[in-house]
CSV table of C-alpha atoms in Angstrom, one decimal:
chain,number,residue,atom,x,y,z
A,1,UNK,CA,19.0,32.1,-4.0
A,2,UNK,CA,17.1,34.6,-2.0
A,3,UNK,CA,14.6,35.2,-4.9
A,4,UNK,CA,14.0,31.4,-5.1
A,5,UNK,CA,13.4,31.2,-1.4
A,6,UNK,CA,10.8,33.9,-1.6
A,7,UNK,CA,9.0,32.1,-4.3
A,8,UNK,CA,8.9,28.7,-2.6
A,9,UNK,CA,7.9,30.4,0.7
A,10,UNK,CA,5.0,32.1,-1.0
A,11,UNK,CA,1.8,31.5,0.8
A,12,UNK,CA,-1.2,30.3,-1.2
A,13,UNK,CA,-4.6,31.9,-0.9
A,14,UNK,CA,-7.2,30.8,1.7
A,15,UNK,CA,-9.3,29.3,-1.1
A,16,UNK,CA,-6.4,27.3,-2.5
A,17,UNK,CA,-5.4,26.2,0.9
A,18,UNK,CA,-8.9,24.9,1.6
A,19,UNK,CA,-9.0,23.0,-1.7
A,20,UNK,CA,-5.6,21.4,-1.2
A,21,UNK,CA,-6.4,20.4,2.4
A,22,UNK,CA,-9.6,18.7,1.2
A,23,UNK,CA,-7.8,16.9,-1.5
A,24,UNK,CA,-5.2,15.6,1.0
A,25,UNK,CA,-7.8,14.5,3.4
A,26,UNK,CA,-9.5,12.5,0.6
A,27,UNK,CA,-6.3,10.9,-0.4
A,28,UNK,CA,-5.4,9.9,3.2
A,29,UNK,CA,-8.8,8.3,3.6
A,30,UNK,CA,-8.7,6.5,0.2
A,31,UNK,CA,-5.2,5.1,0.7
A,32,UNK,CA,-5.8,4.4,4.5
A,33,UNK,CA,-2.6,6.0,5.5
A,34,UNK,CA,-2.1,8.2,8.6
A,35,UNK,CA,-1.1,11.9,8.7
A,36,UNK,CA,2.1,10.8,10.5
A,37,UNK,CA,3.0,8.6,7.6
A,38,UNK,CA,2.4,11.3,5.1
A,39,UNK,CA,4.4,13.8,7.1
A,40,UNK,CA,7.3,11.5,7.2
A,41,UNK,CA,7.1,10.9,3.4
A,42,UNK,CA,6.9,14.6,2.7
A,43,UNK,CA,9.7,15.3,5.3
A,44,UNK,CA,7.4,17.7,7.1
A,45,UNK,CA,6.7,17.9,10.9
A,46,UNK,CA,3.4,16.4,12.0
A,47,UNK,CA,2.6,19.7,13.6
A,48,UNK,CA,3.0,21.6,10.3
A,49,UNK,CA,0.8,19.1,8.5
A,50,UNK,CA,-1.9,19.3,11.2
A,51,UNK,CA,-2.0,23.1,11.1
A,52,UNK,CA,-2.4,23.4,7.3
A,53,UNK,CA,-5.0,20.6,7.2
A,54,UNK,CA,-6.9,22.2,10.0
A,55,UNK,CA,-6.8,25.7,8.4
A,56,UNK,CA,-4.7,27.2,11.2
A,57,UNK,CA,-1.9,28.1,8.7
A,58,UNK,CA,-2.0,28.6,4.9
A,59,UNK,CA,-0.1,26.2,2.6
A,60,UNK,CA,3.1,27.5,1.2
A,61,UNK,CA,4.3,26.6,-2.3
A,62,UNK,CA,7.2,24.6,-0.8
A,63,UNK,CA,5.0,22.6,1.5
A,64,UNK,CA,2.5,21.9,-1.3
A,65,UNK,CA,5.3,20.7,-3.7
A,66,UNK,CA,6.6,18.3,-1.0
A,67,UNK,CA,3.1,16.9,-0.4
A,68,UNK,CA,2.6,16.5,-4.2
A,69,UNK,CA,5.9,14.6,-4.5
A,70,UNK,CA,5.0,12.3,-1.5
A,71,UNK,CA,1.5,11.6,-2.9
A,72,UNK,CA,2.4,11.5,-6.5
A,73,UNK,CA,-0.5,13.7,-7.4
A,74,UNK,CA,-1.1,17.4,-8.3
A,75,UNK,CA,-2.8,19.3,-5.5
A,76,UNK,CA,-3.1,22.6,-7.3
A,77,UNK,CA,-5.9,23.1,-9.7
A,78,UNK,CA,-4.6,24.1,-13.1
A,79,UNK,CA,-1.1,23.2,-12.2
A,80,UNK,CA,1.0,20.9,-14.3
A,81,UNK,CA,1.4,17.3,-13.2
A,82,UNK,CA,4.3,16.8,-10.9
A,83,UNK,CA,7.5,16.2,-12.7
A,84,UNK,CA,8.7,12.7,-12.0
A,85,UNK,CA,12.1,12.5,-10.3
A,86,UNK,CA,13.9,10.5,-12.9
A,87,UNK,CA,13.0,8.0,-15.6
A,88,UNK,CA,14.3,4.9,-13.6
A,89,UNK,CA,12.3,6.1,-10.5
A,90,UNK,CA,8.9,5.9,-12.0
A,91,UNK,CA,6.9,2.7,-12.7
A,92,UNK,CA,5.6,2.0,-16.1
A,93,UNK,CA,2.0,3.0,-17.0
A,94,UNK,CA,0.9,-0.5,-16.9
A,95,UNK,CA,1.6,-0.6,-13.2
A,96,UNK,CA,0.2,2.9,-12.3
A,97,UNK,CA,3.0,5.3,-13.2
A,98,UNK,CA,3.8,5.8,-9.5
A,99,UNK,CA,7.1,7.4,-8.4
A,100,UNK,CA,9.2,5.5,-5.9
A,101,UNK,CA,9.0,8.2,-3.3
A,102,UNK,CA,5.2,8.0,-3.5
A,103,UNK,CA,5.0,4.3,-2.4
A,104,UNK,CA,7.8,4.0,0.1
A,105,UNK,CA,5.1,3.3,2.7
A,106,UNK,CA,4.4,-0.1,1.1
A,107,UNK,CA,8.1,-1.3,1.3
A,108,UNK,CA,8.1,-3.8,4.2
A,109,UNK,CA,8.4,-7.4,5.2
A,110,UNK,CA,4.9,-8.9,5.8
A,111,UNK,CA,3.5,-12.2,7.2
A,112,UNK,CA,1.1,-13.5,4.4
A,113,UNK,CA,-2.0,-15.3,5.7
A,114,UNK,CA,-4.5,-17.4,3.8
A,115,UNK,CA,-6.6,-20.5,4.7
A,116,UNK,CA,-4.8,-23.8,4.3
A,117,UNK,CA,-6.0,-25.7,1.2
A,118,UNK,CA,-5.2,-29.0,2.8
A,119,UNK,CA,-6.6,-28.5,6.4
A,120,UNK,CA,-9.8,-26.5,6.9
A,121,UNK,CA,-8.8,-25.7,10.6
A,122,UNK,CA,-5.3,-24.5,9.7
A,123,UNK,CA,-3.9,-21.2,8.4
A,124,UNK,CA,-1.0,-21.1,5.9
A,125,UNK,CA,1.6,-18.4,6.8
A,126,UNK,CA,4.7,-17.3,4.9
A,127,UNK,CA,6.9,-14.1,4.4
A,128,UNK,CA,6.4,-11.6,1.6
A,129,UNK,CA,8.8,-8.8,1.0
A,130,UNK,CA,7.7,-5.7,-1.0
A,131,UNK,CA,10.7,-3.6,-2.2
A,132,UNK,CA,11.6,-1.2,-5.0
A,133,UNK,CA,13.5,-2.9,-7.8
A,134,UNK,CA,15.6,-0.4,-9.9
A,135,UNK,CA,16.2,-2.9,-12.7
A,136,UNK,CA,12.4,-3.0,-13.5
A,137,UNK,CA,11.7,0.5,-12.1
A,138,UNK,CA,8.7,-0.7,-9.9
A,139,UNK,CA,7.8,-2.3,-6.6
A,140,UNK,CA,8.2,-6.1,-6.7
A,141,UNK,CA,7.1,-8.7,-4.2
A,142,UNK,CA,9.0,-11.8,-3.2
A,143,UNK,CA,7.6,-14.7,-1.3
A,144,UNK,CA,9.7,-16.8,1.1
A,145,UNK,CA,9.8,-19.3,3.8
A,146,UNK,CA,6.9,-21.3,2.4
A,147,UNK,CA,6.8,-24.9,3.3
A,148,UNK,CA,5.8,-25.5,-0.4
A,149,UNK,CA,8.9,-23.7,-1.6
A,150,UNK,CA,8.3,-24.8,-5.2
A,151,UNK,CA,5.3,-22.4,-5.3
A,152,UNK,CA,7.1,-19.4,-4.1
A,153,UNK,CA,6.4,-16.5,-6.3
A,154,UNK,CA,8.0,-13.2,-7.3
A,155,UNK,CA,6.0,-10.6,-9.2
A,156,UNK,CA,5.3,-6.9,-9.8
A,157,UNK,CA,3.1,-4.5,-7.7
A,158,UNK,CA,0.6,-2.2,-9.4
A,159,UNK,CA,-0.5,0.8,-7.5
A,160,UNK,CA,-3.1,2.7,-9.8
A,161,UNK,CA,-4.2,6.0,-8.3
A,162,UNK,CA,-7.7,5.8,-9.7
A,163,UNK,CA,-8.9,2.4,-8.1
A,164,UNK,CA,-7.5,2.8,-4.6
A,165,UNK,CA,-6.3,-0.8,-4.6
A,166,UNK,CA,-3.0,-2.5,-4.7
A,167,UNK,CA,-2.4,-5.5,-7.1
A,168,UNK,CA,0.3,-8.1,-6.7
A,169,UNK,CA,0.6,-9.6,-10.2
A,170,UNK,CA,2.4,-12.7,-11.6
A,171,UNK,CA,2.3,-13.6,-15.3
A,172,UNK,CA,4.2,-16.8,-16.1
A,173,UNK,CA,3.9,-18.9,-19.2
A,174,UNK,CA,0.6,-17.0,-20.1
A,175,UNK,CA,-0.9,-17.8,-16.7
A,176,UNK,CA,-2.1,-14.9,-14.5
A,177,UNK,CA,-2.2,-14.9,-10.7
A,178,UNK,CA,-3.5,-11.7,-9.2
A,179,UNK,CA,-3.8,-10.6,-5.5
A,180,UNK,CA,-6.0,-7.6,-4.9
A,181,UNK,CA,-5.6,-5.9,-1.6
A,182,UNK,CA,-6.8,-2.7,0.2
A,183,UNK,CA,-4.6,0.2,0.9
A,184,UNK,CA,-2.7,-0.4,4.2
A,185,UNK,CA,-4.6,0.4,7.5
A,186,UNK,CA,-3.0,2.7,10.1
A,187,UNK,CA,-1.2,-0.4,11.5
A,188,UNK,CA,0.1,-1.3,8.0
A,189,UNK,CA,-2.1,-4.4,7.3
A,190,UNK,CA,-3.5,-5.1,3.9
A,191,UNK,CA,-6.6,-7.3,3.2
A,192,UNK,CA,-8.1,-8.7,0.1
A,193,UNK,CA,-8.4,-11.8,-2.1
A,194,UNK,CA,-6.2,-14.0,-4.1
A,195,UNK,CA,-7.5,-15.5,-7.4
A,196,UNK,CA,-6.1,-18.9,-8.2
A,197,UNK,CA,-7.1,-21.8,-10.4
A,198,UNK,CA,-8.4,-25.3,-9.5
A,199,UNK,CA,-7.9,-28.0,-12.0
A,200,UNK,CA,-11.3,-28.7,-13.4
A,201,UNK,CA,-13.7,-26.3,-11.6
A,202,UNK,CA,-11.8,-23.2,-12.6
A,203,UNK,CA,-11.4,-20.0,-10.7
A,204,UNK,CA,-11.0,-19.9,-6.9
A,205,UNK,CA,-11.1,-16.8,-4.8
A,206,UNK,CA,-9.5,-17.0,-1.3
A,207,UNK,CA,-9.3,-14.3,1.4
A,208,UNK,CA,-5.8,-13.2,2.1
A,209,UNK,CA,-4.0,-10.8,4.6
A,210,UNK,CA,-0.7,-9.1,4.8
A,211,UNK,CA,0.5,-8.2,8.3
A,212,UNK,CA,3.8,-6.3,8.8
A,213,UNK,CA,6.3,-8.7,10.5
A,214,UNK,CA,7.0,-6.1,13.2
A,215,UNK,CA,3.3,-6.4,14.4
A,216,UNK,CA,3.7,-10.0,15.5
A,217,UNK,CA,6.1,-10.6,18.5
A,218,UNK,CA,6.9,-14.2,17.7
A,219,UNK,CA,5.6,-15.1,14.2
A,220,UNK,CA,4.7,-18.6,13.2
A,221,UNK,CA,5.2,-19.7,9.6
A,222,UNK,CA,4.1,-22.7,7.6
A,223,UNK,CA,0.8,-24.5,8.3
A,224,UNK,CA,-0.4,-23.0,11.6
A,225,UNK,CA,-2.9,-25.2,13.4
A,226,UNK,CA,-5.4,-24.5,16.3
A,227,UNK,CA,-2.7,-25.5,18.9
A,228,UNK,CA,-0.3,-22.7,17.7
A,229,UNK,CA,0.0,-19.6,19.8
A,230,UNK,CA,-0.6,-17.4,16.8
A,231,UNK,CA,-3.6,-19.2,15.4
A,232,UNK,CA,-6.2,-17.0,17.1
A,233,UNK,CA,-4.4,-13.8,16.0
A,234,UNK,CA,-4.0,-15.0,12.4
A,235,UNK,CA,-7.7,-16.1,12.3
A,236,UNK,CA,-8.8,-12.7,13.4
A,237,UNK,CA,-6.9,-11.1,10.6
A,238,UNK,CA,-8.4,-13.5,8.0
A,239,UNK,CA,-12.0,-12.9,9.4
A,240,UNK,CA,-11.4,-9.2,9.3
A,241,UNK,CA,-10.9,-9.5,5.5
A,242,UNK,CA,-14.6,-10.4,5.0
A,243,UNK,CA,-16.3,-9.2,8.2
A,244,UNK,CA,-15.1,-5.6,7.6
A,245,UNK,CA,-15.9,-5.7,3.9
A,246,UNK,CA,-12.3,-5.5,2.6
A,247,UNK,CA,-13.6,-8.4,0.3
A,248,UNK,CA,-17.1,-9.1,-0.5
A,249,UNK,CA,-18.4,-12.6,-1.6
A,250,UNK,CA,-21.8,-12.3,-3.1
A,251,UNK,CA,-24.2,-15.2,-3.2
A,252,UNK,CA,-26.6,-15.8,-6.0
């Protein structure tokens, strides 16, 4: 036991520590997650994480392994890929081969916002829950409290490391419905587009936003009109989708 403790407490070289710190900073920026969130996932104190990222303390092997497990990537050059926790705790390759512990920051209940198809001045709002489902070994999303309950969807969540985006996917009777969103902001919001079909014209792209339920004091669901207390807030989130370039609509 003492020998094992000495190995895991071994300090990495200054060069290794600089390389690892740079990789972590890139991952934080790409995924749009905070240092506090990463520290919690890796079961480290924020103070420890700040010191190693700032170069005030070298990385130890134990700290590096915890961060690798939290991020689901190898931080050491030439090191083997992090061993997944267990076969039923890793998503299939088609969804990104992510470990459950690497995506716990996505598990939450969100208010989903998109423009109302029937009323140009209204916003359609409903609940979406993202949770880990052991039966399929992946994150899944479940929609609820929609006024058009017949169209409530459940699907899988893809989190590929390469693209930096999150995909909520439904495949039913050969039809594909895909929602592409950014990594969460510091406040946990996700912004992007939903691809749907219109009978006749074909594909339709619509802005969409996912706002953690806890971020709204008294959420409104259903068709939210201009006279609703949350209409301005919801509209601000939807406009942010396009105004801050989370989704770009190019004109020809």
